[in-house]
GROMACS .gro file of C-alpha atoms in nm:
model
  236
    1UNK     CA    1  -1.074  10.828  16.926
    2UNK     CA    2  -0.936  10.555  17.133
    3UNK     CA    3  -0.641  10.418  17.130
    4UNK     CA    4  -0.460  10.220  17.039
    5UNK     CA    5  -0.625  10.095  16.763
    6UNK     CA    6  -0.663   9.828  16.506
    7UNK     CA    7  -0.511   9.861  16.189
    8UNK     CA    8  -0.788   9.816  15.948
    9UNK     CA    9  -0.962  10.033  16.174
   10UNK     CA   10  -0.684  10.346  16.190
   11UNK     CA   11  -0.671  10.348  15.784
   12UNK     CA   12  -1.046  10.406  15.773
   13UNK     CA   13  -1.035  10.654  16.031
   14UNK     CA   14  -0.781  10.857  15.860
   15UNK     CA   15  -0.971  10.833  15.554
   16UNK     CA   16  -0.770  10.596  15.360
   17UNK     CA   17  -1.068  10.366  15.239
   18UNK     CA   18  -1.291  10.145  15.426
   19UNK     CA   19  -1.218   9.876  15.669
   20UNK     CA   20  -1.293   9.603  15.474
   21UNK     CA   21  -1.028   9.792  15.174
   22UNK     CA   22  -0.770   9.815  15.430
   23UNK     CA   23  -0.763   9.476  15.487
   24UNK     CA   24  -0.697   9.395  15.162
   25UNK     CA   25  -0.437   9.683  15.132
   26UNK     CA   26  -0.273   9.486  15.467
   27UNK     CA   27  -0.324   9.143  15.240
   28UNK     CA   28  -0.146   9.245  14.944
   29UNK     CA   29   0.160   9.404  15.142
   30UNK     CA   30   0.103   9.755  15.059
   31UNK     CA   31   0.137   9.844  15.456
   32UNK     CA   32   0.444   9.965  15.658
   33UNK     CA   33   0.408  10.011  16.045
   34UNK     CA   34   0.727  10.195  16.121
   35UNK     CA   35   0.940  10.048  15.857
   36UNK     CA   36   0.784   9.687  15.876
   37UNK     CA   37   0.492   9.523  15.650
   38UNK     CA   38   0.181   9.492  15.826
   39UNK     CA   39  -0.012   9.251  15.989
   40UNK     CA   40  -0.371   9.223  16.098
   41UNK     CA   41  -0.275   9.224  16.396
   42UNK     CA   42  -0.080   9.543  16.475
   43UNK     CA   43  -0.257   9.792  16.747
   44UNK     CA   44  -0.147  10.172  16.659
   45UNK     CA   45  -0.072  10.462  16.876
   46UNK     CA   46  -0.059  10.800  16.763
   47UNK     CA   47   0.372  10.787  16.714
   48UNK     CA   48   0.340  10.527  16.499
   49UNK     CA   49   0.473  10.609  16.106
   50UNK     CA   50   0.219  10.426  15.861
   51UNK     CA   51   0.301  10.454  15.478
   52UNK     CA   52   0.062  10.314  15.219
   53UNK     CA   53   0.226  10.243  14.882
   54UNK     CA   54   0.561  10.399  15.030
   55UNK     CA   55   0.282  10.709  15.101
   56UNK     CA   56   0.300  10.805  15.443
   57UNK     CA   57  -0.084  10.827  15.596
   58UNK     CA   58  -0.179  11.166  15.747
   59UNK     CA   59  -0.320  11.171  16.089
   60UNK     CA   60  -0.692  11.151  16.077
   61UNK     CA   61  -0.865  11.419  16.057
   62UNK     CA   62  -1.207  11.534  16.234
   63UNK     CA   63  -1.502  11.331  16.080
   64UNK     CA   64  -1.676  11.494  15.801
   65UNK     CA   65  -2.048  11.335  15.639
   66UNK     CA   66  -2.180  11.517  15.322
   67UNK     CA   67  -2.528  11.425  15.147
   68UNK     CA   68  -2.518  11.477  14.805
   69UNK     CA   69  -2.793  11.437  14.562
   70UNK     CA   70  -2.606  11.291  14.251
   71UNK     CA   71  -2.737  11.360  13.915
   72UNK     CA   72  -2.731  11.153  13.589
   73UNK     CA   73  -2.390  11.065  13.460
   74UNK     CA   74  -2.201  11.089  13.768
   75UNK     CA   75  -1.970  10.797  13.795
   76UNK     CA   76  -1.923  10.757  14.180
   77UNK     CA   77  -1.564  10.554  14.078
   78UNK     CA   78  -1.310  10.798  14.198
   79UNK     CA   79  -1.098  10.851  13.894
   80UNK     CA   80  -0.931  11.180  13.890
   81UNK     CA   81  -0.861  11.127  13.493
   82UNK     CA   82  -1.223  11.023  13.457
   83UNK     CA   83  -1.431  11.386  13.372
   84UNK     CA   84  -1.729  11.232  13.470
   85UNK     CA   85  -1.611  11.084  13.775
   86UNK     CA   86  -1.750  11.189  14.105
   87UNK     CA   87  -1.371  11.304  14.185
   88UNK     CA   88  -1.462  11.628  14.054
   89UNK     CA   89  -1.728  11.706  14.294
   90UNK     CA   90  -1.604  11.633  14.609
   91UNK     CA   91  -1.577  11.884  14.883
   92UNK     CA   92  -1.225  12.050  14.864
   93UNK     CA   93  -1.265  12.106  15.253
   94UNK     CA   94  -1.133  11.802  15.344
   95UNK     CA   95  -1.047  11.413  15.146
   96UNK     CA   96  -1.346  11.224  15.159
   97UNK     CA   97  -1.525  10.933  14.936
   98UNK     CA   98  -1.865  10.774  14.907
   99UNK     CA   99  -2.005  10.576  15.095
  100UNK     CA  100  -2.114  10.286  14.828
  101UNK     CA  101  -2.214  10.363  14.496
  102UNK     CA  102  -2.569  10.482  14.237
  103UNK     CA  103  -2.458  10.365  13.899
  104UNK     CA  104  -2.389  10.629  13.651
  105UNK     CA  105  -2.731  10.651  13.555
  106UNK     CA  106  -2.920  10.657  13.835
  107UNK     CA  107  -2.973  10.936  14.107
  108UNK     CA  108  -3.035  11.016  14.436
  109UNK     CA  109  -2.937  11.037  14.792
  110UNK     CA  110  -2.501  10.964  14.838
  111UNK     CA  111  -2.321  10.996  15.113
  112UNK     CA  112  -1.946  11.099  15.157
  113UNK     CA  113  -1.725  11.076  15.427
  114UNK     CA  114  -1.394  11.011  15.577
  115UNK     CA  115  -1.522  10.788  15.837
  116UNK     CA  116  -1.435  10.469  15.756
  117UNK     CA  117  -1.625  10.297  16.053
  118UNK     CA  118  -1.924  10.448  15.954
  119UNK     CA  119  -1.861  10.332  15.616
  120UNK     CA  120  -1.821   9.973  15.717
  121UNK     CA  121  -2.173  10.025  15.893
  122UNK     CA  122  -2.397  10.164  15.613
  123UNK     CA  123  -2.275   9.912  15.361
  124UNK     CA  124  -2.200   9.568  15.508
  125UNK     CA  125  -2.389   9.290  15.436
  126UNK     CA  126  -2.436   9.211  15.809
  127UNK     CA  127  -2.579   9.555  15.920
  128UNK     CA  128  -2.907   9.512  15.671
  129UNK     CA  129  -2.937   9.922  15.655
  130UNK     CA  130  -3.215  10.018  15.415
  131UNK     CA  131  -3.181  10.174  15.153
  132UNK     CA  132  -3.529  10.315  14.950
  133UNK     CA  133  -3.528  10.398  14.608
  134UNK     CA  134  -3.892  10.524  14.384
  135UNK     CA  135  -3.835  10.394  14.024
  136UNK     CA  136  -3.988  10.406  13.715
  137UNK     CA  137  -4.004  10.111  13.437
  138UNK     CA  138  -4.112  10.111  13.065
  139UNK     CA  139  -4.436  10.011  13.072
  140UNK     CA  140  -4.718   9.944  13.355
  141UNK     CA  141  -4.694   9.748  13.620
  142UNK     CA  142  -4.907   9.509  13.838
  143UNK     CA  143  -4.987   9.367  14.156
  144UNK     CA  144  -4.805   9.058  14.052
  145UNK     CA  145  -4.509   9.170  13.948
  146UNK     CA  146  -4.451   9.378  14.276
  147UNK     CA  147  -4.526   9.031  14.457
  148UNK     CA  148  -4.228   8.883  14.256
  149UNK     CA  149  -3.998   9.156  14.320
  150UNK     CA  150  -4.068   9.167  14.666
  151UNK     CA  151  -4.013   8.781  14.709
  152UNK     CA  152  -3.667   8.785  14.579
  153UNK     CA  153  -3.503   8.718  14.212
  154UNK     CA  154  -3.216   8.526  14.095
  155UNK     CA  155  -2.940   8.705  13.979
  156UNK     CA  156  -2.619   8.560  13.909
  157UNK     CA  157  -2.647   8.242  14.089
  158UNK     CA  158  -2.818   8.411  14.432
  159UNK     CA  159  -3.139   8.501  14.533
  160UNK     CA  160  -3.241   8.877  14.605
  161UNK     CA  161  -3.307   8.899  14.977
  162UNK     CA  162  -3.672   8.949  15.033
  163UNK     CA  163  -3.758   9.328  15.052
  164UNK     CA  164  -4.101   9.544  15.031
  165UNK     CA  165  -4.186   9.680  14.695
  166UNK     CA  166  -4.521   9.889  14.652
  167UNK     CA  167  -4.682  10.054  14.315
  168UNK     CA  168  -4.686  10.415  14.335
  169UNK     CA  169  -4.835  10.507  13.977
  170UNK     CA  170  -4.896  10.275  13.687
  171UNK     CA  171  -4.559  10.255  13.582
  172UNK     CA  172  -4.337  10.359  13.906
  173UNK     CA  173  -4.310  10.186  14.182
  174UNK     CA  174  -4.081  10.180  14.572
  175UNK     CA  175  -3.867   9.932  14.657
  176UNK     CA  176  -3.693   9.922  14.997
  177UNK     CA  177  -3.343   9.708  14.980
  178UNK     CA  178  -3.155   9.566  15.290
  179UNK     CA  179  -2.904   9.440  15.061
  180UNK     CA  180  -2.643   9.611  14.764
  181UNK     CA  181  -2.579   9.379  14.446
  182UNK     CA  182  -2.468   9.535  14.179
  183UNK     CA  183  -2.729   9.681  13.944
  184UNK     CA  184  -2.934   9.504  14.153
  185UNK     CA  185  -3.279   9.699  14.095
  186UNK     CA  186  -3.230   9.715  13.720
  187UNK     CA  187  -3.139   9.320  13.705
  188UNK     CA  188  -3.422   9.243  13.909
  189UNK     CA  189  -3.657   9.428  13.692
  190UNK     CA  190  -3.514   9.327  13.391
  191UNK     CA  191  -3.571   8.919  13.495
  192UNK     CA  192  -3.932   9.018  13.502
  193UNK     CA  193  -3.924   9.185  13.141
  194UNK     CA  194  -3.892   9.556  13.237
  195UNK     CA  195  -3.666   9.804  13.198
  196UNK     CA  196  -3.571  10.073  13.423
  197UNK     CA  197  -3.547  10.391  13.291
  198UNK     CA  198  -3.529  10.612  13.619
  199UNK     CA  199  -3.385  10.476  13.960
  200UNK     CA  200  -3.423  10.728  14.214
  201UNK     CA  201  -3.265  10.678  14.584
  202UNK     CA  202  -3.451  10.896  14.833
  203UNK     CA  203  -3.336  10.722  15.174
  204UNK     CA  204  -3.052  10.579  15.341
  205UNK     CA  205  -3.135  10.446  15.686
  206UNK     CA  206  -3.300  10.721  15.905
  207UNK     CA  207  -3.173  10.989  15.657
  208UNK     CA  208  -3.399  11.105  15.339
  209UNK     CA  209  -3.341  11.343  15.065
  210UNK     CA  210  -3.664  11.536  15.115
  211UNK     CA  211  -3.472  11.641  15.468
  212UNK     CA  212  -3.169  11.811  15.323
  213UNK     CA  213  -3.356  12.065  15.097
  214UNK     CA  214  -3.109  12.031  14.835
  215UNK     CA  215  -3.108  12.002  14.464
  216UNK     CA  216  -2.982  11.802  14.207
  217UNK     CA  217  -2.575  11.834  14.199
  218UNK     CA  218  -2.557  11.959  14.544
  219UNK     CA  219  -2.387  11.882  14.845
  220UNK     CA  220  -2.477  11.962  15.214
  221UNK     CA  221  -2.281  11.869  15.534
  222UNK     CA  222  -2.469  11.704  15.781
  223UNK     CA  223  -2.350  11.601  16.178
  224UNK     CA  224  -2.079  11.360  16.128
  225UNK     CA  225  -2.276  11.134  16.423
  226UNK     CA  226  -2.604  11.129  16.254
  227UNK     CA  227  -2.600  10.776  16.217
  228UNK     CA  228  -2.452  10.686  16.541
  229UNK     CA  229  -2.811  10.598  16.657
  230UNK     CA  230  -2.908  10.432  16.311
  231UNK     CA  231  -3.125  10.141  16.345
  232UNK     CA  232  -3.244   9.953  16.105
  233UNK     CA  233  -3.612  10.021  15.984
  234UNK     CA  234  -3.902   9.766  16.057
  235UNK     CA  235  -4.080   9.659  15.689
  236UNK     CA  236  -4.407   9.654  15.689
   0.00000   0.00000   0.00000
């Protein structure tokens, strides 16, 4: 770790929240540097005192990357009052959070971490990561409706980015994103009169779930620079 460093950039490193978070944090004048609010611009050195919310930040600590394969009614909101939230199955090892989010019911590959740079690189818009999910829908499906998936759907006022979909058995089919919307498989599937009733995430960038030999509700730590290579797939 280099420094000094950006702001935005320090808070994610020491596990705070993502970058893009701590620049909101910084906006909304929750921020000290050494006694003084924030600014965007501050640079930070190892003696400098940084308090969030009157909390002063810990150091960072060594970066950590878990792949978990969350079940069913896991809520990935981090809501220590919440029993169903995913709070209660994070590693006690060391404070770390996911990296985006599967809706409560679906399941799947998540990742954790306390890198926040690496968050900011799996999830933003900009980077285009994939992200491959095998899902089933309520009744059978066709050639045409794959072609309308794959060509992009309106959903609040946008259009889906254009992404590969391909029929896997008559009522399942994959679907490889480059993009995160909220809910965005079910609304897209619901536009075309279907509804999903199992959304499965098996791959995040280079890294899928049949790799990590793990079951449903488990969590394995992987190298913390496993994606430091990451590229983004070619579709077909």
């Amino acid at each position: 770790m280099s420094y000094p460093m950006r702001l935005a950039k320090y808070l994610g490193h020491c596990g705070v929240c993502s970058r893009r978070q701590a620049s909101r944090l910084i906006d909304s004048q929750r921020v000290m540097v050494n006694g003084r609010l924030a600014n965007h611009i501050d640079h930070i050195t190892p003696e400098d005192h940084i308090t969030v919310d009157n909390i002063a930040v810990a150091k960072p600590e060594p970066r950590r990357l878990f792949a978990y394969y969350k079940p069913i009614g896991i809520d990935c909101k981090v809501k220590p009052h919440d029993p169903h939230s995913i709070y209660h199955v994070l590693p006690q090892s060391c404070r770390v959070y996911p990296i985006g989010r599967l809706d409560k019911d679906s399941r799947g590959l998540l990742l954790l971490t306390n890198d926040g740079e690496l968050c900011q690189r799996l999830i933003h818009p900009d980077q285009h990561q994939e992200k491959e999910y095998e899902v089933q829908v309520d009744k059978p499906i066709d050639a045409a409706f794959c072609a309308k998936m794959a060509a992009g759907i309106p959903i609040k006022g946008q259009v889906t980015l254009p992404c590969v979909v391909e029929q896997i058995a008559p009522d399942r089919f994959k679907i490889i994103l480059r993009q995160g919307l909220n809910r965005q498989i079910r609304k897209m599937a619901h536009y075309c009169g279907y509804h999903v009733i199992d959304l499965h995430r098996v791959r995040i960038a280079a890294l899928q779930l049949t790799q990590l030999q793990i079951d449903s509700g488990e969590i394995k730590e992987i190298a913390a620079d496993f994606f430091a290579q990451t590229t983004t797939h070619t579709q077909q």
